[in-house]
Amino acid sequence: MSRIGVFICHCGENIARTVDCARLAEESGKLPGVMVSVDYKYMCSDPGQNMIKRAIAEHKLDGVVVAACSPHMHEPTFRAAVVQSGMNPYLCEMANIREHCSWVHTDRELATEKAIDLVRVMVEKVKRNQELFPIRVPITKRALVIGGGIAGIQAALDIAAGGHEVILVERQPSVGGNMARLSETFPTLDCSQCILTPRMVEVARDPRITLYTYAEVEEVEGFVGNFKVKIRQKAKSVNADICNGCGDCWNKCPMKKIPSEFDAGLGYRTAIYVPFPQAVPNTPVIDREHCLKFLKDKCGVCAKVCTRGAIDYEMQDEIIEAEVGAIVVATGYDLYGIGKEQPNERWKGYGEYNYDTYKDVINGIQFERLLSASGPTQGEVRRPSDGKVPKSVAFIACVGSRDPEKGIEYCSKICCMYVAKHAMLYKHKVHDGQPYIFYMDIRAGGKNYEEFVRRAVEEDGVLYIRGRVSKIYKDGDQLVVVGADTLSDSQVQIRADLVVLATAMVPHKNAYEFAQKIGIACGSEGFYSEAHPKLRPVETMTAGIYLAGACQAPKDIPDAVAQASAAASKVQLLFSSDELEREPIVAKVNEVTCVHCRNCIRVCPYSAIDDKEIRDRHGNLIRMVAEVNEGMCMGCGTCVAACPSKSVQLAGFNDEQVFAEILALGHE
Amino acid sequence: MKIGYYPGCSLHGMAIDFGKSTEATCEALGIELEEIPGWSCCGASAAHSTNHLLGLALPARNLSLAEEAGFRSVAAPCAMCSNSMKKTHELILSDKETAAEVARITRREYRGGVTVLNAIQIFLEYGLDELAKRVVLPLKGLRVACYYGCLLTRPPDLLKFDDAEQPVLMDEVCKAVGTEPVEWGFKTECCGAGFSMSRTDLVCELTRRILENAVNNGAEAVVVACPMCHSNLDMRQANINKMFGTEFNIPIVYVTELVGLAIGVKPKKLGMRKHFVDAMRLTKRLSAEPQEEVARAS
């Protein structure tokens, strides 16, 4: 006869509001095999856990059901609690009466009935639970960091500083990411390059860090501690071991008018190029889509001028395979496209701002390039159309952000600050110029942020206009910005020489596909999901994969760096032991009944099942069966469903348990 | 192709040039227009500003008549007419209660089988490539400003036509017949609409801005697809010049007139003599064009 304890949580009011917890406790107490049934306001708290521990000893329980939130939330908490009373953790189960019941129902009577059903089902299951013991697997103490922006760089440096090997993969020819394109940073106005480039050099120089630029992660397999990854090293067409970065090749390249991605289209680059002079590594790559050698099999000038013979037109993409124990995803962000061409149907764009038509309507990153000492104008603010120094500049905040009509509801968080910075830097460079800022609210929460905005207004004479812009049109060689001033309740028209749009931060256009590829989740807008919005902000729901930087949500440099260091310390934590305990929820083949039809081997999505030979003591092959690799099995149960002879069972979810649950549901 | 035709009040009266040009141009293109039998007023702004249901019931009656007569699509060139019909169509389809109420009033049922076309959509349905092939007297190099006003695109979620902030489809039609639409900033700016009588000063101020921006961006004519826009921009030019000391003298043409001219319809048949600002000079440009080219070549 079983001795089960049922523990019902009110979750403050979350559950008690809709479920009659006292009645649930009373009804659960009547179920066969239940020795004790109690309810409490916060079962996850210390007194709540103690109730469970005491009851196990007092009533000599051999099974526990906690009726509370989702097991995602607190199963580990309660299992750890029962262990303290000497019970095997897998004899403790949760009945989810919050997400599956109280949160989604309004009728108290019916919700309580459903909660009783959910508890009864779990009681029947627990009666059939068996003690399970964790599987121990070794940890590969090497980390993969995806993305070489400031977040990825920080994570890689921190993990390496802890003494572990790191593989850093960057899609572009150089590390540095978006931060390398910025001029000066708020709220201190220190130069972005000056604080970033030393870190870029460090990443390249650290012997524990293997850097792959111009490379992409193609495939991630395996599980925490034991990932197998494939990295595609795109053909650079330049042998990096021989090249000394002298620059003869890109100086002589005849294709000089390719819009530079780094300068956001305001400057030009050649077909063989380094994205910017401070690039790391300082070896060029050939952009085959624009190179005459690849387009028409002509030219070949770079190979002729290279004194070291480093140019290799025959170079092929290479697939690099690596084993890593942890992954930090730091893939960064993109900017909202302002015009009509949008990557999805929800985003509408702002045709009325004429971004695609008027050269002097630019976005924030383009203005950064105009301000940057290494930019296309060497840091002089000159407008793209005719190179004139603009005497009035209109900055428009929230272009895309906080505008559900155009498809983005969230706040991009950094724009209020960088718009203030832009206006300030413009004023520092053009003393007789007038900056205007159209804004909705000023969100300057952060250390020294509000002070910074005040400085822009009070010391630099930036004119803030609270209201939206309805359109921008050309009049002569000026732009007329038509908008509302909601503080004076009037329409305003500003004549500006240059308009800068603070566009929303959006996920990479292939963020969703990449999330699927590596097995993590992303929200509806495409930013990657953290495991818990408050308590586990750097972990993903996939063990061993962590997030850093703006791929998770819009954030500024200090936040991105903080999260990167946090992710790195999570990796160090994982690497601090030699073995990892894995959940023993894995499939097992009954070798006596297995007929080796190989169905399970074919359907396993993790390639965790293999053939096994059964031999007699003389070594003669008797027959073949299937065998599950416990290290690789993810416990999905596909093989159980596919087995025609019922020879595969999933520990913790065997047929007996599942059928008992179903039968309990039918009981009235 | 044969489609239903809803001229509304203006195409038979004040905007007879719009009506004539629609009919003549469609005829030349082989689009057979057949008036909806027994059609009545669309209600215009008078109906919907008095009573919401009246504003739906009037167009609903016409839609159901068109449906009954077997038309799958109905051309309603007047922007107000197509606007109210499209809005009614959407609201009846999306809200069962309203639909029932409207059916009770009109004592007719509308099942939603009719697509309403504005003047621009007639040509889009015809096909722009096809249209380009029919061009015989291209208004080559004529720089036009396409003015959409408010009714063609708004409210966007009901009308579902073009980008409400920066529409381009009329520009596409104008390109197809050989003219050059200019980039300008007042495509959807308000012309003052019905305030033409009660607040002429206001309308003159608003239309002045529109004309000014069109001229400053090099337009030689403004193309419209709405009788109200036409009357404000065309008829008020003299007032504006008097009021502001300006010298506007820019032809305002319906898109149907422009297409008609390009495919060789006689200007008289298009009703182009009915304008306040002389639009016939565009037709002179038409005939002069080939000679100029010869002159340049020699």
Coordinates of C-alpha atoms in Angstrom, one line a residue, chain B residues 14-288:
Chain B
M14 CA -20.2 68.6 -61.2
A15 CA -17.5 66.1 -62.4
I16 CA -18.9 65.3 -65.7
D17 CA -15.4 65.4 -67.1
F18 CA -14.5 62.6 -64.7
G19 CA -17.5 60.6 -65.9
K20 CA -16.9 61.2 -69.6
S21 CA -13.2 60.4 -69.4
T22 CA -13.9 57.2 -67.4
E23 CA -16.5 56.1 -69.9
A24 CA -14.5 57.0 -73.0
T25 CA -11.2 55.6 -71.8
C26 CA -12.8 52.3 -70.6
E27 CA -14.6 52.0 -74.0
A28 CA -11.3 52.5 -75.8
L29 CA -9.7 49.9 -73.6
G30 CA -12.5 47.4 -74.2
I31 CA -13.8 47.6 -70.6
E32 CA -17.5 47.4 -70.8
L33 CA -19.1 49.5 -68.1
E34 CA -22.7 48.8 -67.2
E35 CA -24.5 51.0 -64.7
I36 CA -26.0 49.2 -61.7
P37 CA -29.7 49.1 -62.3
G38 CA -31.6 51.4 -59.9
W39 CA -28.6 52.8 -58.1
S40 CA -29.1 55.5 -55.5
C41 CA -26.9 58.1 -53.7
C42 CA -23.9 56.7 -51.8
G43 CA -24.7 59.0 -48.9
A44 CA -21.3 60.8 -49.1
S45 CA -20.3 62.7 -46.0
A46 CA -23.8 63.9 -45.4
A47 CA -25.1 60.4 -44.5
H48 CA -22.3 59.2 -42.3
S49 CA -22.0 62.4 -40.4
T50 CA -25.7 62.3 -39.5
N51 CA -26.2 58.6 -38.8
H52 CA -23.8 55.8 -38.8
L53 CA -26.3 53.2 -40.0
L54 CA -27.6 55.5 -42.7
G55 CA -24.0 55.8 -43.9
L56 CA -23.9 52.0 -44.3
A57 CA -27.3 51.4 -45.5
L58 CA -27.1 53.6 -48.6
P59 CA -24.0 52.0 -50.1
A60 CA -25.2 48.5 -48.9
R61 CA -28.3 48.9 -51.0
N62 CA -26.2 49.7 -54.1
L63 CA -23.8 46.8 -53.4
S64 CA -26.6 44.4 -53.1
L65 CA -28.2 45.6 -56.3
A66 CA -24.8 45.1 -58.0
E67 CA -24.6 41.6 -56.5
E68 CA -28.0 40.8 -57.7
A69 CA -27.2 42.0 -61.2
G70 CA -24.3 39.5 -61.2
F71 CA -21.4 41.9 -61.1
R72 CA -18.2 40.6 -59.4
S73 CA -16.6 44.0 -59.5
V74 CA -18.0 47.5 -59.7
A75 CA -16.1 50.6 -60.8
A76 CA -16.9 53.6 -58.6
P77 CA -14.4 56.2 -59.9
C78 CA -15.5 58.9 -57.4
A79 CA -13.2 58.6 -54.4
M80 CA -16.1 59.3 -52.0
C81 CA -18.3 56.6 -53.6
S82 CA -15.6 53.9 -53.6
N83 CA -14.6 54.9 -50.1
S84 CA -18.1 54.5 -48.7
M85 CA -18.8 51.3 -50.6
K86 CA -15.5 49.7 -49.6
K87 CA -16.0 50.7 -46.0
T88 CA -19.5 49.3 -46.0
H89 CA -18.4 46.1 -47.6
E90 CA -15.7 45.5 -44.9
L91 CA -18.0 46.4 -42.0
I92 CA -20.8 44.1 -43.2
L93 CA -18.4 41.2 -43.6
S94 CA -16.7 41.7 -40.3
D95 CA -19.6 42.4 -38.0
K96 CA -22.7 40.2 -38.1
E97 CA -24.8 42.4 -35.9
T98 CA -24.2 45.5 -38.1
A99 CA -24.9 43.4 -41.2
A100 CA -28.2 42.2 -39.8
E101 CA -29.2 45.7 -38.8
V102 CA -28.3 47.1 -42.3
A103 CA -30.2 44.2 -44.0
R104 CA -33.2 45.1 -41.9
I105 CA -33.1 48.7 -43.0
T106 CA -32.5 48.1 -46.7
R107 CA -34.7 44.9 -46.8
R108 CA -32.0 43.4 -48.9
E109 CA -29.1 41.2 -48.2
Y110 CA -25.5 41.8 -49.3
R111 CA -23.4 38.7 -49.2
G112 CA -20.0 40.3 -49.9
G113 CA -19.5 39.1 -53.5
V114 CA -18.6 42.5 -55.0
T115 CA -15.1 44.0 -55.3
V116 CA -15.3 47.8 -55.5
L117 CA -12.7 49.5 -57.8
N118 CA -11.6 53.1 -57.6
A119 CA -10.4 54.9 -60.7
I120 CA -6.9 53.8 -60.3
Q121 CA -7.8 50.2 -59.6
I122 CA -9.7 50.0 -62.9
F123 CA -6.3 50.3 -64.7
L124 CA -4.5 48.1 -62.2
E125 CA -7.2 45.4 -62.9
Y126 CA -6.7 45.9 -66.6
G127 CA -3.0 45.3 -66.1
L128 CA -0.2 47.9 -66.4
D129 CA 1.8 46.0 -69.0
E130 CA -1.3 45.6 -71.1
L131 CA -2.1 49.3 -70.6
A132 CA 1.4 50.3 -71.7
K133 CA 0.9 48.4 -74.9
R134 CA -2.2 50.5 -75.7
V135 CA -0.3 53.8 -75.5
V136 CA -0.2 55.5 -78.9
L137 CA 0.4 59.2 -78.0
P138 CA 2.8 59.0 -75.1
L139 CA 2.9 62.1 -73.0
K140 CA 6.6 61.5 -72.9
G141 CA 8.5 63.5 -70.3
L142 CA 5.4 65.2 -69.0
R143 CA 6.1 65.6 -65.3
V144 CA 3.1 65.0 -63.2
A145 CA 2.4 65.1 -59.5
C146 CA 0.0 62.4 -58.4
Y147 CA -2.3 63.7 -55.7
Y148 CA -4.2 61.0 -53.8
G149 CA -5.9 63.1 -51.1
C150 CA -7.5 61.3 -48.2
L151 CA -10.4 59.2 -49.5
L152 CA -8.5 56.8 -51.7
T153 CA -6.5 55.2 -49.0
R154 CA -8.1 56.0 -45.6
P155 CA -9.0 54.5 -43.3
P156 CA -6.2 52.1 -44.4
D157 CA -7.4 48.9 -42.5
L158 CA -10.8 49.2 -44.2
L159 CA -9.8 50.4 -47.7
K160 CA -6.8 48.1 -48.0
F161 CA -5.5 50.2 -51.0
D162 CA -1.8 51.2 -51.2
D163 CA 0.3 52.7 -48.4
A164 CA -1.9 55.4 -46.7
E165 CA 1.2 57.5 -45.9
Q166 CA 3.1 57.2 -49.1
P167 CA 0.9 55.8 -51.8
V168 CA 2.5 54.9 -55.2
L169 CA -0.1 53.1 -57.3
M170 CA -1.4 56.2 -59.2
D171 CA 2.3 56.9 -59.9
E172 CA 2.6 53.4 -61.4
V173 CA -0.4 54.0 -63.7
C174 CA 1.1 57.4 -64.8
K175 CA 4.4 55.7 -65.5
A176 CA 2.8 53.0 -67.5
V177 CA 1.3 55.6 -69.9
G178 CA 4.6 57.3 -70.4
T179 CA 4.5 60.3 -68.1
E180 CA 7.0 61.0 -65.3
P181 CA 5.6 61.2 -61.8
V182 CA 7.7 63.6 -59.7
E183 CA 8.7 62.9 -56.1
W184 CA 6.9 65.3 -53.9
G185 CA 5.7 65.6 -50.3
F186 CA 1.9 66.4 -50.4
K187 CA 0.5 63.3 -52.0
T188 CA -2.0 62.7 -49.1
E189 CA -2.3 66.2 -47.7
C190 CA -5.8 67.5 -47.0
C191 CA -7.3 69.7 -49.7
G192 CA -10.0 71.1 -47.4
A193 CA -12.7 69.0 -49.1
G194 CA -16.2 70.1 -48.3
F195 CA -15.1 73.3 -46.6
S196 CA -14.7 74.8 -50.0
M197 CA -17.9 76.8 -49.6
S198 CA -18.1 77.5 -45.8
R199 CA -14.3 78.2 -45.3
T200 CA -13.0 79.2 -48.7
D201 CA -10.0 80.9 -47.0
L202 CA -9.0 77.7 -45.3
V203 CA -9.3 75.6 -48.5
C204 CA -7.3 78.2 -50.4
E205 CA -4.5 78.0 -47.8
L206 CA -4.4 74.2 -47.9
T207 CA -4.6 73.9 -51.7
R208 CA -1.9 76.7 -52.0
R209 CA 0.5 74.5 -50.1
I210 CA -0.3 71.5 -52.2
L211 CA 0.1 73.4 -55.5
E212 CA 3.3 75.1 -54.3
N213 CA 5.0 71.8 -53.5
A214 CA 3.9 70.2 -56.7
V215 CA 5.2 73.2 -58.8
N216 CA 8.4 73.4 -56.7
N217 CA 9.1 69.8 -57.5
G218 CA 8.8 70.4 -61.2
A219 CA 5.3 69.1 -61.9
E220 CA 3.6 70.4 -65.1
A221 CA 0.2 68.9 -64.1
V222 CA -1.4 67.4 -61.0
V223 CA -3.2 64.1 -61.5
V224 CA -6.2 63.3 -59.3
A225 CA -8.8 60.6 -58.9
C226 CA -11.4 62.5 -56.8
P227 CA -14.0 65.1 -57.9
M228 CA -13.6 67.0 -54.6
C229 CA -9.8 67.2 -55.0
H230 CA -10.2 68.3 -58.6
S231 CA -12.7 71.0 -57.8
N232 CA -10.6 72.5 -55.0
L233 CA -7.3 72.4 -56.9
D234 CA -8.7 73.5 -60.2
M235 CA -11.5 75.9 -59.4
R236 CA -9.8 77.6 -56.5
Q237 CA -6.5 78.5 -58.3
A238 CA -7.9 81.9 -59.3
N239 CA -8.9 82.6 -55.7
I240 CA -5.5 81.5 -54.4
N241 CA -3.7 83.8 -56.9
K242 CA -5.8 86.7 -55.8
M243 CA -5.4 85.9 -52.1
F244 CA -1.7 85.2 -52.0
G245 CA -0.5 87.1 -55.0
T246 CA 0.7 83.8 -56.6
E247 CA 0.7 82.9 -60.3
F248 CA -0.4 79.3 -60.3
N249 CA -1.6 78.1 -63.7
I250 CA -1.2 74.4 -63.5
P251 CA -3.7 71.9 -65.1
I252 CA -5.4 69.5 -62.8
V253 CA -6.3 66.3 -64.7
Y254 CA -8.2 63.2 -63.8
V255 CA -6.1 60.0 -64.1
T256 CA -8.8 58.8 -66.5
E257 CA -8.2 61.8 -68.7
L258 CA -4.4 61.3 -68.7
V259 CA -4.8 57.6 -69.6
G260 CA -7.4 58.5 -72.2
L261 CA -5.1 61.0 -73.9
A262 CA -2.2 58.6 -74.0
I263 CA -4.2 55.8 -75.6
G264 CA -5.5 58.2 -78.2
V265 CA -9.0 59.2 -77.1
K266 CA -10.1 62.6 -78.5
P267 CA -9.8 65.3 -75.8
K268 CA -13.3 66.4 -76.5
K269 CA -14.7 63.0 -75.6
L270 CA -12.8 63.2 -72.4
G271 CA -14.5 66.4 -71.3
M272 CA -11.2 68.2 -70.9
R273 CA -12.7 71.5 -72.0
K274 CA -14.7 71.6 -68.8
H275 CA -11.7 72.6 -66.6
F276 CA -11.2 76.0 -65.0
V277 CA -7.5 76.0 -65.6
D278 CA -6.8 75.2 -69.3
A279 CA -5.9 71.6 -69.6
M280 CA -6.1 71.5 -73.4
R281 CA -2.5 72.7 -73.6
L282 CA -1.5 69.2 -72.6
T283 CA -3.1 67.9 -75.7
K284 CA -1.1 70.5 -77.7
R285 CA 2.0 69.1 -76.1
L286 CA 0.8 65.7 -77.3
S287 CA 0.7 66.6 -81.0
A288 CA 3.8 68.8 -80.8

